PDB file of C-alpha atoms in Angstrom:
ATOM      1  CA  UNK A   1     121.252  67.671 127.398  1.00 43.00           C
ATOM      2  CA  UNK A   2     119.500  71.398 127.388  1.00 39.00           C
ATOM      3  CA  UNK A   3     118.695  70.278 123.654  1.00 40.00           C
ATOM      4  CA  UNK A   4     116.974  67.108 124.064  1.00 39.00           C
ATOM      5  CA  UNK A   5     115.189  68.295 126.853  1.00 36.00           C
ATOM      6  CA  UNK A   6     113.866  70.866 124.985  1.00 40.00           C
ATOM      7  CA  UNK A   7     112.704  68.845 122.017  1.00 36.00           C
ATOM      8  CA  UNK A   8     110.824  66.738 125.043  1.00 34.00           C
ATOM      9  CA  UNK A   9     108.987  69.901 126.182  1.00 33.00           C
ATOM     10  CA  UNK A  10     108.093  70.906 122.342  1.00 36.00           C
ATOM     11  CA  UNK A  11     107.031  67.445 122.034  1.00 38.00           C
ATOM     12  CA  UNK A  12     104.732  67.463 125.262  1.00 37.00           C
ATOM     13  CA  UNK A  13     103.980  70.558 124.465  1.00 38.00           C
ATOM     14  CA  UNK A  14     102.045  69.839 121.537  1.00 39.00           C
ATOM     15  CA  UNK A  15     100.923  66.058 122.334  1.00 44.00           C
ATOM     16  CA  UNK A  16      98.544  67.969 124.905  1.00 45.00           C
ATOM     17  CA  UNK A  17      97.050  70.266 122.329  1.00 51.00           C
ATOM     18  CA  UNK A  18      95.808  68.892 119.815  1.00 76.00           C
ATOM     19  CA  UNK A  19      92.287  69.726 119.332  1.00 89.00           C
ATOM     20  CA  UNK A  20      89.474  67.530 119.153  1.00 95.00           C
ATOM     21  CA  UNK A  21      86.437  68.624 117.110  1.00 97.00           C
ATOM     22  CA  UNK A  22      82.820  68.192 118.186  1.00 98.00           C
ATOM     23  CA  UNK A  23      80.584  69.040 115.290  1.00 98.00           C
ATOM     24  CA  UNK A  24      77.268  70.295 117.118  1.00 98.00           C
ATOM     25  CA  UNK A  25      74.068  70.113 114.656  1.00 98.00           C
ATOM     26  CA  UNK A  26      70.425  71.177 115.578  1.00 98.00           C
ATOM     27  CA  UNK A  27      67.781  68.605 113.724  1.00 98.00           C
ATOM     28  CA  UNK A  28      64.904  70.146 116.043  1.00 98.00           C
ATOM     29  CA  UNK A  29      62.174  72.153 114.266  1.00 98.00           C
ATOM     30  CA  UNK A  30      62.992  75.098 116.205  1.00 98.00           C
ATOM     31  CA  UNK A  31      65.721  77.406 116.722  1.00 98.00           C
ATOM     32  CA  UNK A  32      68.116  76.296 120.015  1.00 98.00           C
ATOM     33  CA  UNK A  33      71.033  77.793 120.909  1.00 98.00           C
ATOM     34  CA  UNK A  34      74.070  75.819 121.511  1.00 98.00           C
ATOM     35  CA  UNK A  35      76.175  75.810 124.494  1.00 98.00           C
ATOM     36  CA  UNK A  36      79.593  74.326 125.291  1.00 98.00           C
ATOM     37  CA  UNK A  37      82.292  75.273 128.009  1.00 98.00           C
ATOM     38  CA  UNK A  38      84.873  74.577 126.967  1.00 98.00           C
ATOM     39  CA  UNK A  39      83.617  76.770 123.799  1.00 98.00           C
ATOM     40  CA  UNK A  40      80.873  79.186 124.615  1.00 98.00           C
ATOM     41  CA  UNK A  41      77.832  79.421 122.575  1.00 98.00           C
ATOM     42  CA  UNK A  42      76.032  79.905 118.950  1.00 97.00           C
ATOM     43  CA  UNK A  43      72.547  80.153 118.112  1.00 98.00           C
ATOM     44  CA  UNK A  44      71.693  77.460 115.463  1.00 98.00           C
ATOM     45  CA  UNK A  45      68.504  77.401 113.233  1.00 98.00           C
ATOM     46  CA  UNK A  46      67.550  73.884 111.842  1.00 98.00           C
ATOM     47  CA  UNK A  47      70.145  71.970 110.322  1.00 98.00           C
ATOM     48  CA  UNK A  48      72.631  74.209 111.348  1.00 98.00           C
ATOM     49  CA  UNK A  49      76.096  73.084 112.032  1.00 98.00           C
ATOM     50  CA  UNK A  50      78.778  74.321 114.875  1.00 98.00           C
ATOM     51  CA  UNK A  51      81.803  73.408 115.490  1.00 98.00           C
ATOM     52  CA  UNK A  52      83.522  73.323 118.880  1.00 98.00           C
ATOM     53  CA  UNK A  53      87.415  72.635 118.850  1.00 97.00           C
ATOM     54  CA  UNK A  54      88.232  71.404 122.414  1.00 96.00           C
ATOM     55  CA  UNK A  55      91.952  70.628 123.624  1.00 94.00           C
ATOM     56  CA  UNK A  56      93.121  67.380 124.219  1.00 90.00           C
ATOM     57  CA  UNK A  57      92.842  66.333 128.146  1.00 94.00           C
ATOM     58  CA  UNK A  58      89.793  68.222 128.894  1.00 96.00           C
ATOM     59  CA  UNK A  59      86.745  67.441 130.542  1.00 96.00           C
ATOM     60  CA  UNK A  60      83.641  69.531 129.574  1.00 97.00           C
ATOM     61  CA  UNK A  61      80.146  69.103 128.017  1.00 98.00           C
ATOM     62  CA  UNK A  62      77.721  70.498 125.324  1.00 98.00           C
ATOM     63  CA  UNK A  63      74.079  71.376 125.607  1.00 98.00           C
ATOM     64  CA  UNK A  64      70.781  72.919 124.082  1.00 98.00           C
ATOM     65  CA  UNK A  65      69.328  76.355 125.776  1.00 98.00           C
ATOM     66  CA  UNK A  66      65.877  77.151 124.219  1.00 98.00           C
ATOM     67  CA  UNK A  67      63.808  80.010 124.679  1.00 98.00           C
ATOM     68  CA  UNK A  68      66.772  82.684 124.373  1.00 98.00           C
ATOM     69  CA  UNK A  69      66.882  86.225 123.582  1.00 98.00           C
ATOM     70  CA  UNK A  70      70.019  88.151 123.497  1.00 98.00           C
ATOM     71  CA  UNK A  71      71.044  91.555 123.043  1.00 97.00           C
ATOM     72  CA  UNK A  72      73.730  93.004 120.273  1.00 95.00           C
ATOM     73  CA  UNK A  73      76.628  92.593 123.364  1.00 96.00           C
ATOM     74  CA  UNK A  74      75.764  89.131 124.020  1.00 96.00           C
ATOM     75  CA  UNK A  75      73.633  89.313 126.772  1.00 98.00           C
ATOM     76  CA  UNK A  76      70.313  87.556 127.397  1.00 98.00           C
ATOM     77  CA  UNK A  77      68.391  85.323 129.037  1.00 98.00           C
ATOM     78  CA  UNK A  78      67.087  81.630 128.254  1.00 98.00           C
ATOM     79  CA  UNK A  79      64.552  79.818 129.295  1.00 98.00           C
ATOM     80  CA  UNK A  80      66.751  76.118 129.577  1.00 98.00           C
ATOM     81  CA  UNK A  81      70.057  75.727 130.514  1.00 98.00           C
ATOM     82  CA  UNK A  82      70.699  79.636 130.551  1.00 98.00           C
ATOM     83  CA  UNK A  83      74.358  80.075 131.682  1.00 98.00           C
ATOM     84  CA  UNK A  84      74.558  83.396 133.563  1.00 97.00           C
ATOM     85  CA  UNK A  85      72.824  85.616 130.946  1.00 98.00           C
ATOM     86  CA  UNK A  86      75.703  84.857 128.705  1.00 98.00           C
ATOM     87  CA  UNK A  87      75.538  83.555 125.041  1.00 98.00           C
ATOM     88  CA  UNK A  88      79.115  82.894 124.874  1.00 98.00           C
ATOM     89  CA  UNK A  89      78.814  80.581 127.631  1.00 98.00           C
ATOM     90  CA  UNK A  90      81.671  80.464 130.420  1.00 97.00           C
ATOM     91  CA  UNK A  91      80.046  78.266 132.954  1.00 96.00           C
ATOM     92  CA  UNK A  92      77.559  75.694 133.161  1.00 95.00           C
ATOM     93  CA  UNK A  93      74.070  76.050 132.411  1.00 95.00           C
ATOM     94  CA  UNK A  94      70.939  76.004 134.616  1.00 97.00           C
ATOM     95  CA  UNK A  95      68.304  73.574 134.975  1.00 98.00           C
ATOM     96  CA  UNK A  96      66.879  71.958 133.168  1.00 98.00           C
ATOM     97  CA  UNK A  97      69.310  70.922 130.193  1.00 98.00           C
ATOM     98  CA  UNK A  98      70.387  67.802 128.634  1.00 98.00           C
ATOM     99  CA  UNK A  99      74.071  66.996 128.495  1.00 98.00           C
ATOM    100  CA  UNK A 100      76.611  65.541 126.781  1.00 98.00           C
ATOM    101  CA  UNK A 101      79.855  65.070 128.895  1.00 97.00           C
ATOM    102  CA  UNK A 102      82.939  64.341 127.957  1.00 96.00           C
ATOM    103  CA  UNK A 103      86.047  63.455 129.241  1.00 95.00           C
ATOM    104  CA  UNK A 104      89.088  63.222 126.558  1.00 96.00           C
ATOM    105  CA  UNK A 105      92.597  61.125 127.163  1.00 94.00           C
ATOM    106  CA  UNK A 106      92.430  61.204 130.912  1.00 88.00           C
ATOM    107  CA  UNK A 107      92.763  57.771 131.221  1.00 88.00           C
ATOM    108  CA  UNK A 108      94.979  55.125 129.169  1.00 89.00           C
ATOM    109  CA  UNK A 109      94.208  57.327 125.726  1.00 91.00           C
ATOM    110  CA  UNK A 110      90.800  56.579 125.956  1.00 91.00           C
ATOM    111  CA  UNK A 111      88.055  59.667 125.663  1.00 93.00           C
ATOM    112  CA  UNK A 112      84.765  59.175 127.594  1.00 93.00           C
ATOM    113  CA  UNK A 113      81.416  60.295 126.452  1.00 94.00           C
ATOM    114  CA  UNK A 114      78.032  59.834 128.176  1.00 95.00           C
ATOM    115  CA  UNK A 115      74.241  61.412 128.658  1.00 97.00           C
ATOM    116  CA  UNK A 116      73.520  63.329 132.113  1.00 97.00           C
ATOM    117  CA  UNK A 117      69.659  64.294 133.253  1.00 98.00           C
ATOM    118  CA  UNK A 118      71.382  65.039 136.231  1.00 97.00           C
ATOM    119  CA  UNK A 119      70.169  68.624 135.656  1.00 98.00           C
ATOM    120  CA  UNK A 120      66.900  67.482 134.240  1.00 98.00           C
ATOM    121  CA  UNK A 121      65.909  67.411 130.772  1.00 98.00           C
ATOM    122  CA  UNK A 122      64.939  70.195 127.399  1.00 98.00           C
ATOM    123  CA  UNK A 123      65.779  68.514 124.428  1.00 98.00           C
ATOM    124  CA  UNK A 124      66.318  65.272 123.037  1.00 98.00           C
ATOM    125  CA  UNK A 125      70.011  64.658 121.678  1.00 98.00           C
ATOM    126  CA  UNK A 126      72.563  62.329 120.512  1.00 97.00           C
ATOM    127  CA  UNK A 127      76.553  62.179 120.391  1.00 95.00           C
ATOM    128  CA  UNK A 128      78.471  59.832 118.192  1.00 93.00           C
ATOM    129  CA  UNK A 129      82.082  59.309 116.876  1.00 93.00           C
ATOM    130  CA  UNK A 130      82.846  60.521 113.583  1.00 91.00           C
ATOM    131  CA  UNK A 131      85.262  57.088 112.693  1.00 79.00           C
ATOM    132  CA  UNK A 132      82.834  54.322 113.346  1.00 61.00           C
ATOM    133  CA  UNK A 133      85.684  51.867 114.868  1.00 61.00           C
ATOM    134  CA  UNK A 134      85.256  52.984 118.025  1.00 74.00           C
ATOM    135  CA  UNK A 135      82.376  52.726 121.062  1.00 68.00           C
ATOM    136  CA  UNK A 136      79.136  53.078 120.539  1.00 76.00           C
ATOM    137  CA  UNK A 137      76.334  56.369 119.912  1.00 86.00           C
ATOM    138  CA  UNK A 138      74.930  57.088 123.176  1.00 93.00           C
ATOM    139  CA  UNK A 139      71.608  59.116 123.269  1.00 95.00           C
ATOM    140  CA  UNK A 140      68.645  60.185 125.336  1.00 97.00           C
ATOM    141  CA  UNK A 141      66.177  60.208 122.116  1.00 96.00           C
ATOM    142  CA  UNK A 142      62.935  60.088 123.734  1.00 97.00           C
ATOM    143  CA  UNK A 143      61.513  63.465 124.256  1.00 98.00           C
ATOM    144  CA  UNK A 144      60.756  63.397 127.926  1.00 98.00           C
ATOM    145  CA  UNK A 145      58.890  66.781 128.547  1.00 98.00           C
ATOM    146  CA  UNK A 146      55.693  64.899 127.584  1.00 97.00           C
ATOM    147  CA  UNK A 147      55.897  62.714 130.107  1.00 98.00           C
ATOM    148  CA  UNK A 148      57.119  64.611 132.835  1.00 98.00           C
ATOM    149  CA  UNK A 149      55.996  64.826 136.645  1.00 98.00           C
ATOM    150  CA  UNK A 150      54.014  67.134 137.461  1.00 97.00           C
ATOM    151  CA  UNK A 151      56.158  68.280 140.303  1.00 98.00           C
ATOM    152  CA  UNK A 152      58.701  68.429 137.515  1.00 98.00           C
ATOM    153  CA  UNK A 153      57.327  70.475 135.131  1.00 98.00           C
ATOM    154  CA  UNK A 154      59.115  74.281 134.756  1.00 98.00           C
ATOM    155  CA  UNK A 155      58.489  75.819 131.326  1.00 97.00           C
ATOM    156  CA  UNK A 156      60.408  74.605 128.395  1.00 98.00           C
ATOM    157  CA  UNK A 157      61.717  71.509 130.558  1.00 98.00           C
ATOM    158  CA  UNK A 158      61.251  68.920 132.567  1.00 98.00           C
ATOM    159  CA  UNK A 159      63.417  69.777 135.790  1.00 98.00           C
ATOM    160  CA  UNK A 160      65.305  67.653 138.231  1.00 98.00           C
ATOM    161  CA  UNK A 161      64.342  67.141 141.314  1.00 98.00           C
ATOM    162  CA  UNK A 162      67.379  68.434 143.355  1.00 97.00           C
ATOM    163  CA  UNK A 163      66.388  71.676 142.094  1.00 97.00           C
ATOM    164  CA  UNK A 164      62.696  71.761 142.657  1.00 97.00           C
ATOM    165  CA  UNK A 165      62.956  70.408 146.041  1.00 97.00           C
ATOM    166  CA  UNK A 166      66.418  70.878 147.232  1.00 95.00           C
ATOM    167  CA  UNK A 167      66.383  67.719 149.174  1.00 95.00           C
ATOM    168  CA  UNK A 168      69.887  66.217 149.857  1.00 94.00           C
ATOM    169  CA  UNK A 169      68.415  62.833 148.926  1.00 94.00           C
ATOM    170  CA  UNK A 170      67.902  64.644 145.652  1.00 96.00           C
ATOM    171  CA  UNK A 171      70.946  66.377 145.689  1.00 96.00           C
ATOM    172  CA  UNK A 172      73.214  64.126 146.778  1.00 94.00           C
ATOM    173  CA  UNK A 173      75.517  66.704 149.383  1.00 88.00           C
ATOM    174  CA  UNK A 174      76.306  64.481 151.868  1.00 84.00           C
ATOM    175  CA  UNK A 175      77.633  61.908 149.785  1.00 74.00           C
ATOM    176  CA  UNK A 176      74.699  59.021 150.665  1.00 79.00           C
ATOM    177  CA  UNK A 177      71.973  58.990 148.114  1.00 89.00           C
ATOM    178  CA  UNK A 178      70.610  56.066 145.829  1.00 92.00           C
ATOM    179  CA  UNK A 179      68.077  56.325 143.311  1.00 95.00           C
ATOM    180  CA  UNK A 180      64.522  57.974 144.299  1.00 97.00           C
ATOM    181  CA  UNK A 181      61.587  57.868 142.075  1.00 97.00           C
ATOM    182  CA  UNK A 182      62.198  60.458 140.065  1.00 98.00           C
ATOM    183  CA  UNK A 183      65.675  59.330 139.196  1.00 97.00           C
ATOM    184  CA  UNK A 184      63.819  56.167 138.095  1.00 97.00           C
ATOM    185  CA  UNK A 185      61.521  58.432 135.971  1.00 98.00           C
ATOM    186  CA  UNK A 186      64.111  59.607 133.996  1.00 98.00           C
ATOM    187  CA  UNK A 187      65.788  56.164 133.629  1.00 96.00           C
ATOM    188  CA  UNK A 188      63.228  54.463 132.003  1.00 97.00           C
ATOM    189  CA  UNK A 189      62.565  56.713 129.368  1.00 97.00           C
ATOM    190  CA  UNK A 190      66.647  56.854 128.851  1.00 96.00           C
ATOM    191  CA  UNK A 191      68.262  53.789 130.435  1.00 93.00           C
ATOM    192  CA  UNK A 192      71.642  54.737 129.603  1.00 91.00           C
ATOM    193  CA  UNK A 193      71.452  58.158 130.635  1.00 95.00           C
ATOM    194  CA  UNK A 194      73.105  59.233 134.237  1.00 96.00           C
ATOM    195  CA  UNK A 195      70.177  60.621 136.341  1.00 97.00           C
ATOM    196  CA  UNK A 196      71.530  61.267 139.482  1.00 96.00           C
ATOM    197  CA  UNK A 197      74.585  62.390 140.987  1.00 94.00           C
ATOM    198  CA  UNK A 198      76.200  59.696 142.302  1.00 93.00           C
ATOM    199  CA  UNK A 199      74.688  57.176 139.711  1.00 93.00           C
ATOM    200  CA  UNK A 200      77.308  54.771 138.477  1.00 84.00           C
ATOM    201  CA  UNK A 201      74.890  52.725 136.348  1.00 72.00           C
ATOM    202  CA  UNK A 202      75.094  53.672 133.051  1.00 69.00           C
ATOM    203  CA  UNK A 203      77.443  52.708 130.297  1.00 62.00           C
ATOM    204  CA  UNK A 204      80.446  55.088 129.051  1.00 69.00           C
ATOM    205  CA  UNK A 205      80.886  55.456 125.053  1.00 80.00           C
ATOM    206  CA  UNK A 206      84.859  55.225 124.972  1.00 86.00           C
ATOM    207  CA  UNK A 207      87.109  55.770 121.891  1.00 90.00           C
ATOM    208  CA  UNK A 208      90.742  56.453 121.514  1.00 90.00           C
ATOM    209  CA  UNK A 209      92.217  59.513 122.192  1.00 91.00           C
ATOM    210  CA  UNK A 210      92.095  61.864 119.123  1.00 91.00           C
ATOM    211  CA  UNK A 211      88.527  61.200 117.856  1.00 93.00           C
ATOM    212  CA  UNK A 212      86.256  64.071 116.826  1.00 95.00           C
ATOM    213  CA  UNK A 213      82.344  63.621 117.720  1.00 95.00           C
ATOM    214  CA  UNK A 214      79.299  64.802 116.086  1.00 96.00           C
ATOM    215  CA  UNK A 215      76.200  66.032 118.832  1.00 98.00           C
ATOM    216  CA  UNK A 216      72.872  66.011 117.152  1.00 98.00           C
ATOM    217  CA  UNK A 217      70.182  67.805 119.390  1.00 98.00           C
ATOM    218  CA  UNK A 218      66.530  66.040 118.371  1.00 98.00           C
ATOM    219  CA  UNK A 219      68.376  62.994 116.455  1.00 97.00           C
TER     220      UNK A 219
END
């Protein structure tokens, strides 16, 4: 009995670590520097390639900073989705930032990608399975800083509007919010993007449990 039951936990053990890969490559004509928690962060030149291993059951997400200067130690500041000064990020970035989110085997061995402007936008990107037989690229392709509100504008970005105005209707703290004009803004130039947060609109890219990803910032 003490046997079996510890082959069990060996096998649980490592049926909830395996890693997934998420291969993170900068096609903009500038230098951005990658963020990802769980992961932390590398600066990446133009076609430059990271690579983020993530355990199995995790829910996280992967973004672009711009502007950045660090220090030999690792400390900095950037000028989108800076996470505390850190480069090595440990916690989630600042507006504005695009984001990919993930969620991976949570539910019925399925992983769950999507696109959130919920934090406004910086860079254009793209995340896609690396097999083919599974859901669908989802993206936010347009670059939306040219078309951004004026109300909206914060250098580098295009901000969102909970953080310019700190408006629950914007925000979202109560609980009761719907779409606002802004929101709407950011939907139509990315219609499968979330834009708000407590938007249940959008479609989720799902895959089975166990598939890496590739994240392409200015596909």
């Amino acid at each position: 009995m003490i046997k079996s039951l510890g082959f069990f936990l060996i096998a649980l053990f490592f049926n909830h670590t395996n890693a997934i890969t998420f291969s993170v490559k900068n096609n903009c004509p500038f230098t951005v520097w990658a963020a990802a928690v769980p992961g932390g962060g590398q600066r990446l030149e133009n076609n430059q390639t990271w690579e983020v291993n993530v355990p199995d059951q995790t829910l996280g997400r992967i973004w672009a900073r711009t502007g950045c200067s660090f220090n030999e130690t690792g400390r900095g500041r950037c000028q989108t989705g800076d996470c505390n000064e850190l480069l090595k990020c440990e916690n989630y970035g600042e507006s504005p930032f695009t984001a990919v989110r993930y969620r991976l085997n949570i539910f019925n061995d399925l992983d769950f990608l999507d696109v959130s402007l919920i934090n406004g936008f910086n860079v254009p990107v793209k995340a896609a399975p690396d097999t083919g037989h599974c859901g669908r690229s989802i993206q936010c392709s347009v670059d939306i800083n040219e078309f951004c509100p004026k109300q909206l504008r914060v250098p580098g970005g295009c901000s969102d509007p909970c953080n310019v105005f700190r408006k629950d209707k914007y925000c979202c703290g109560s609980g009761k919010c719907g779409p606002t004009k802004y929101s709407r803004f950011f939907q139509s130039k990315c219609p499968r993007a979330y834009t708000y947060p407590k938007d249940d609109q959008p479609e989720l890219s799902s895959c089975s449990a166990g598939t890496n990803y590739t994240v392409v910032f200015c596909p």
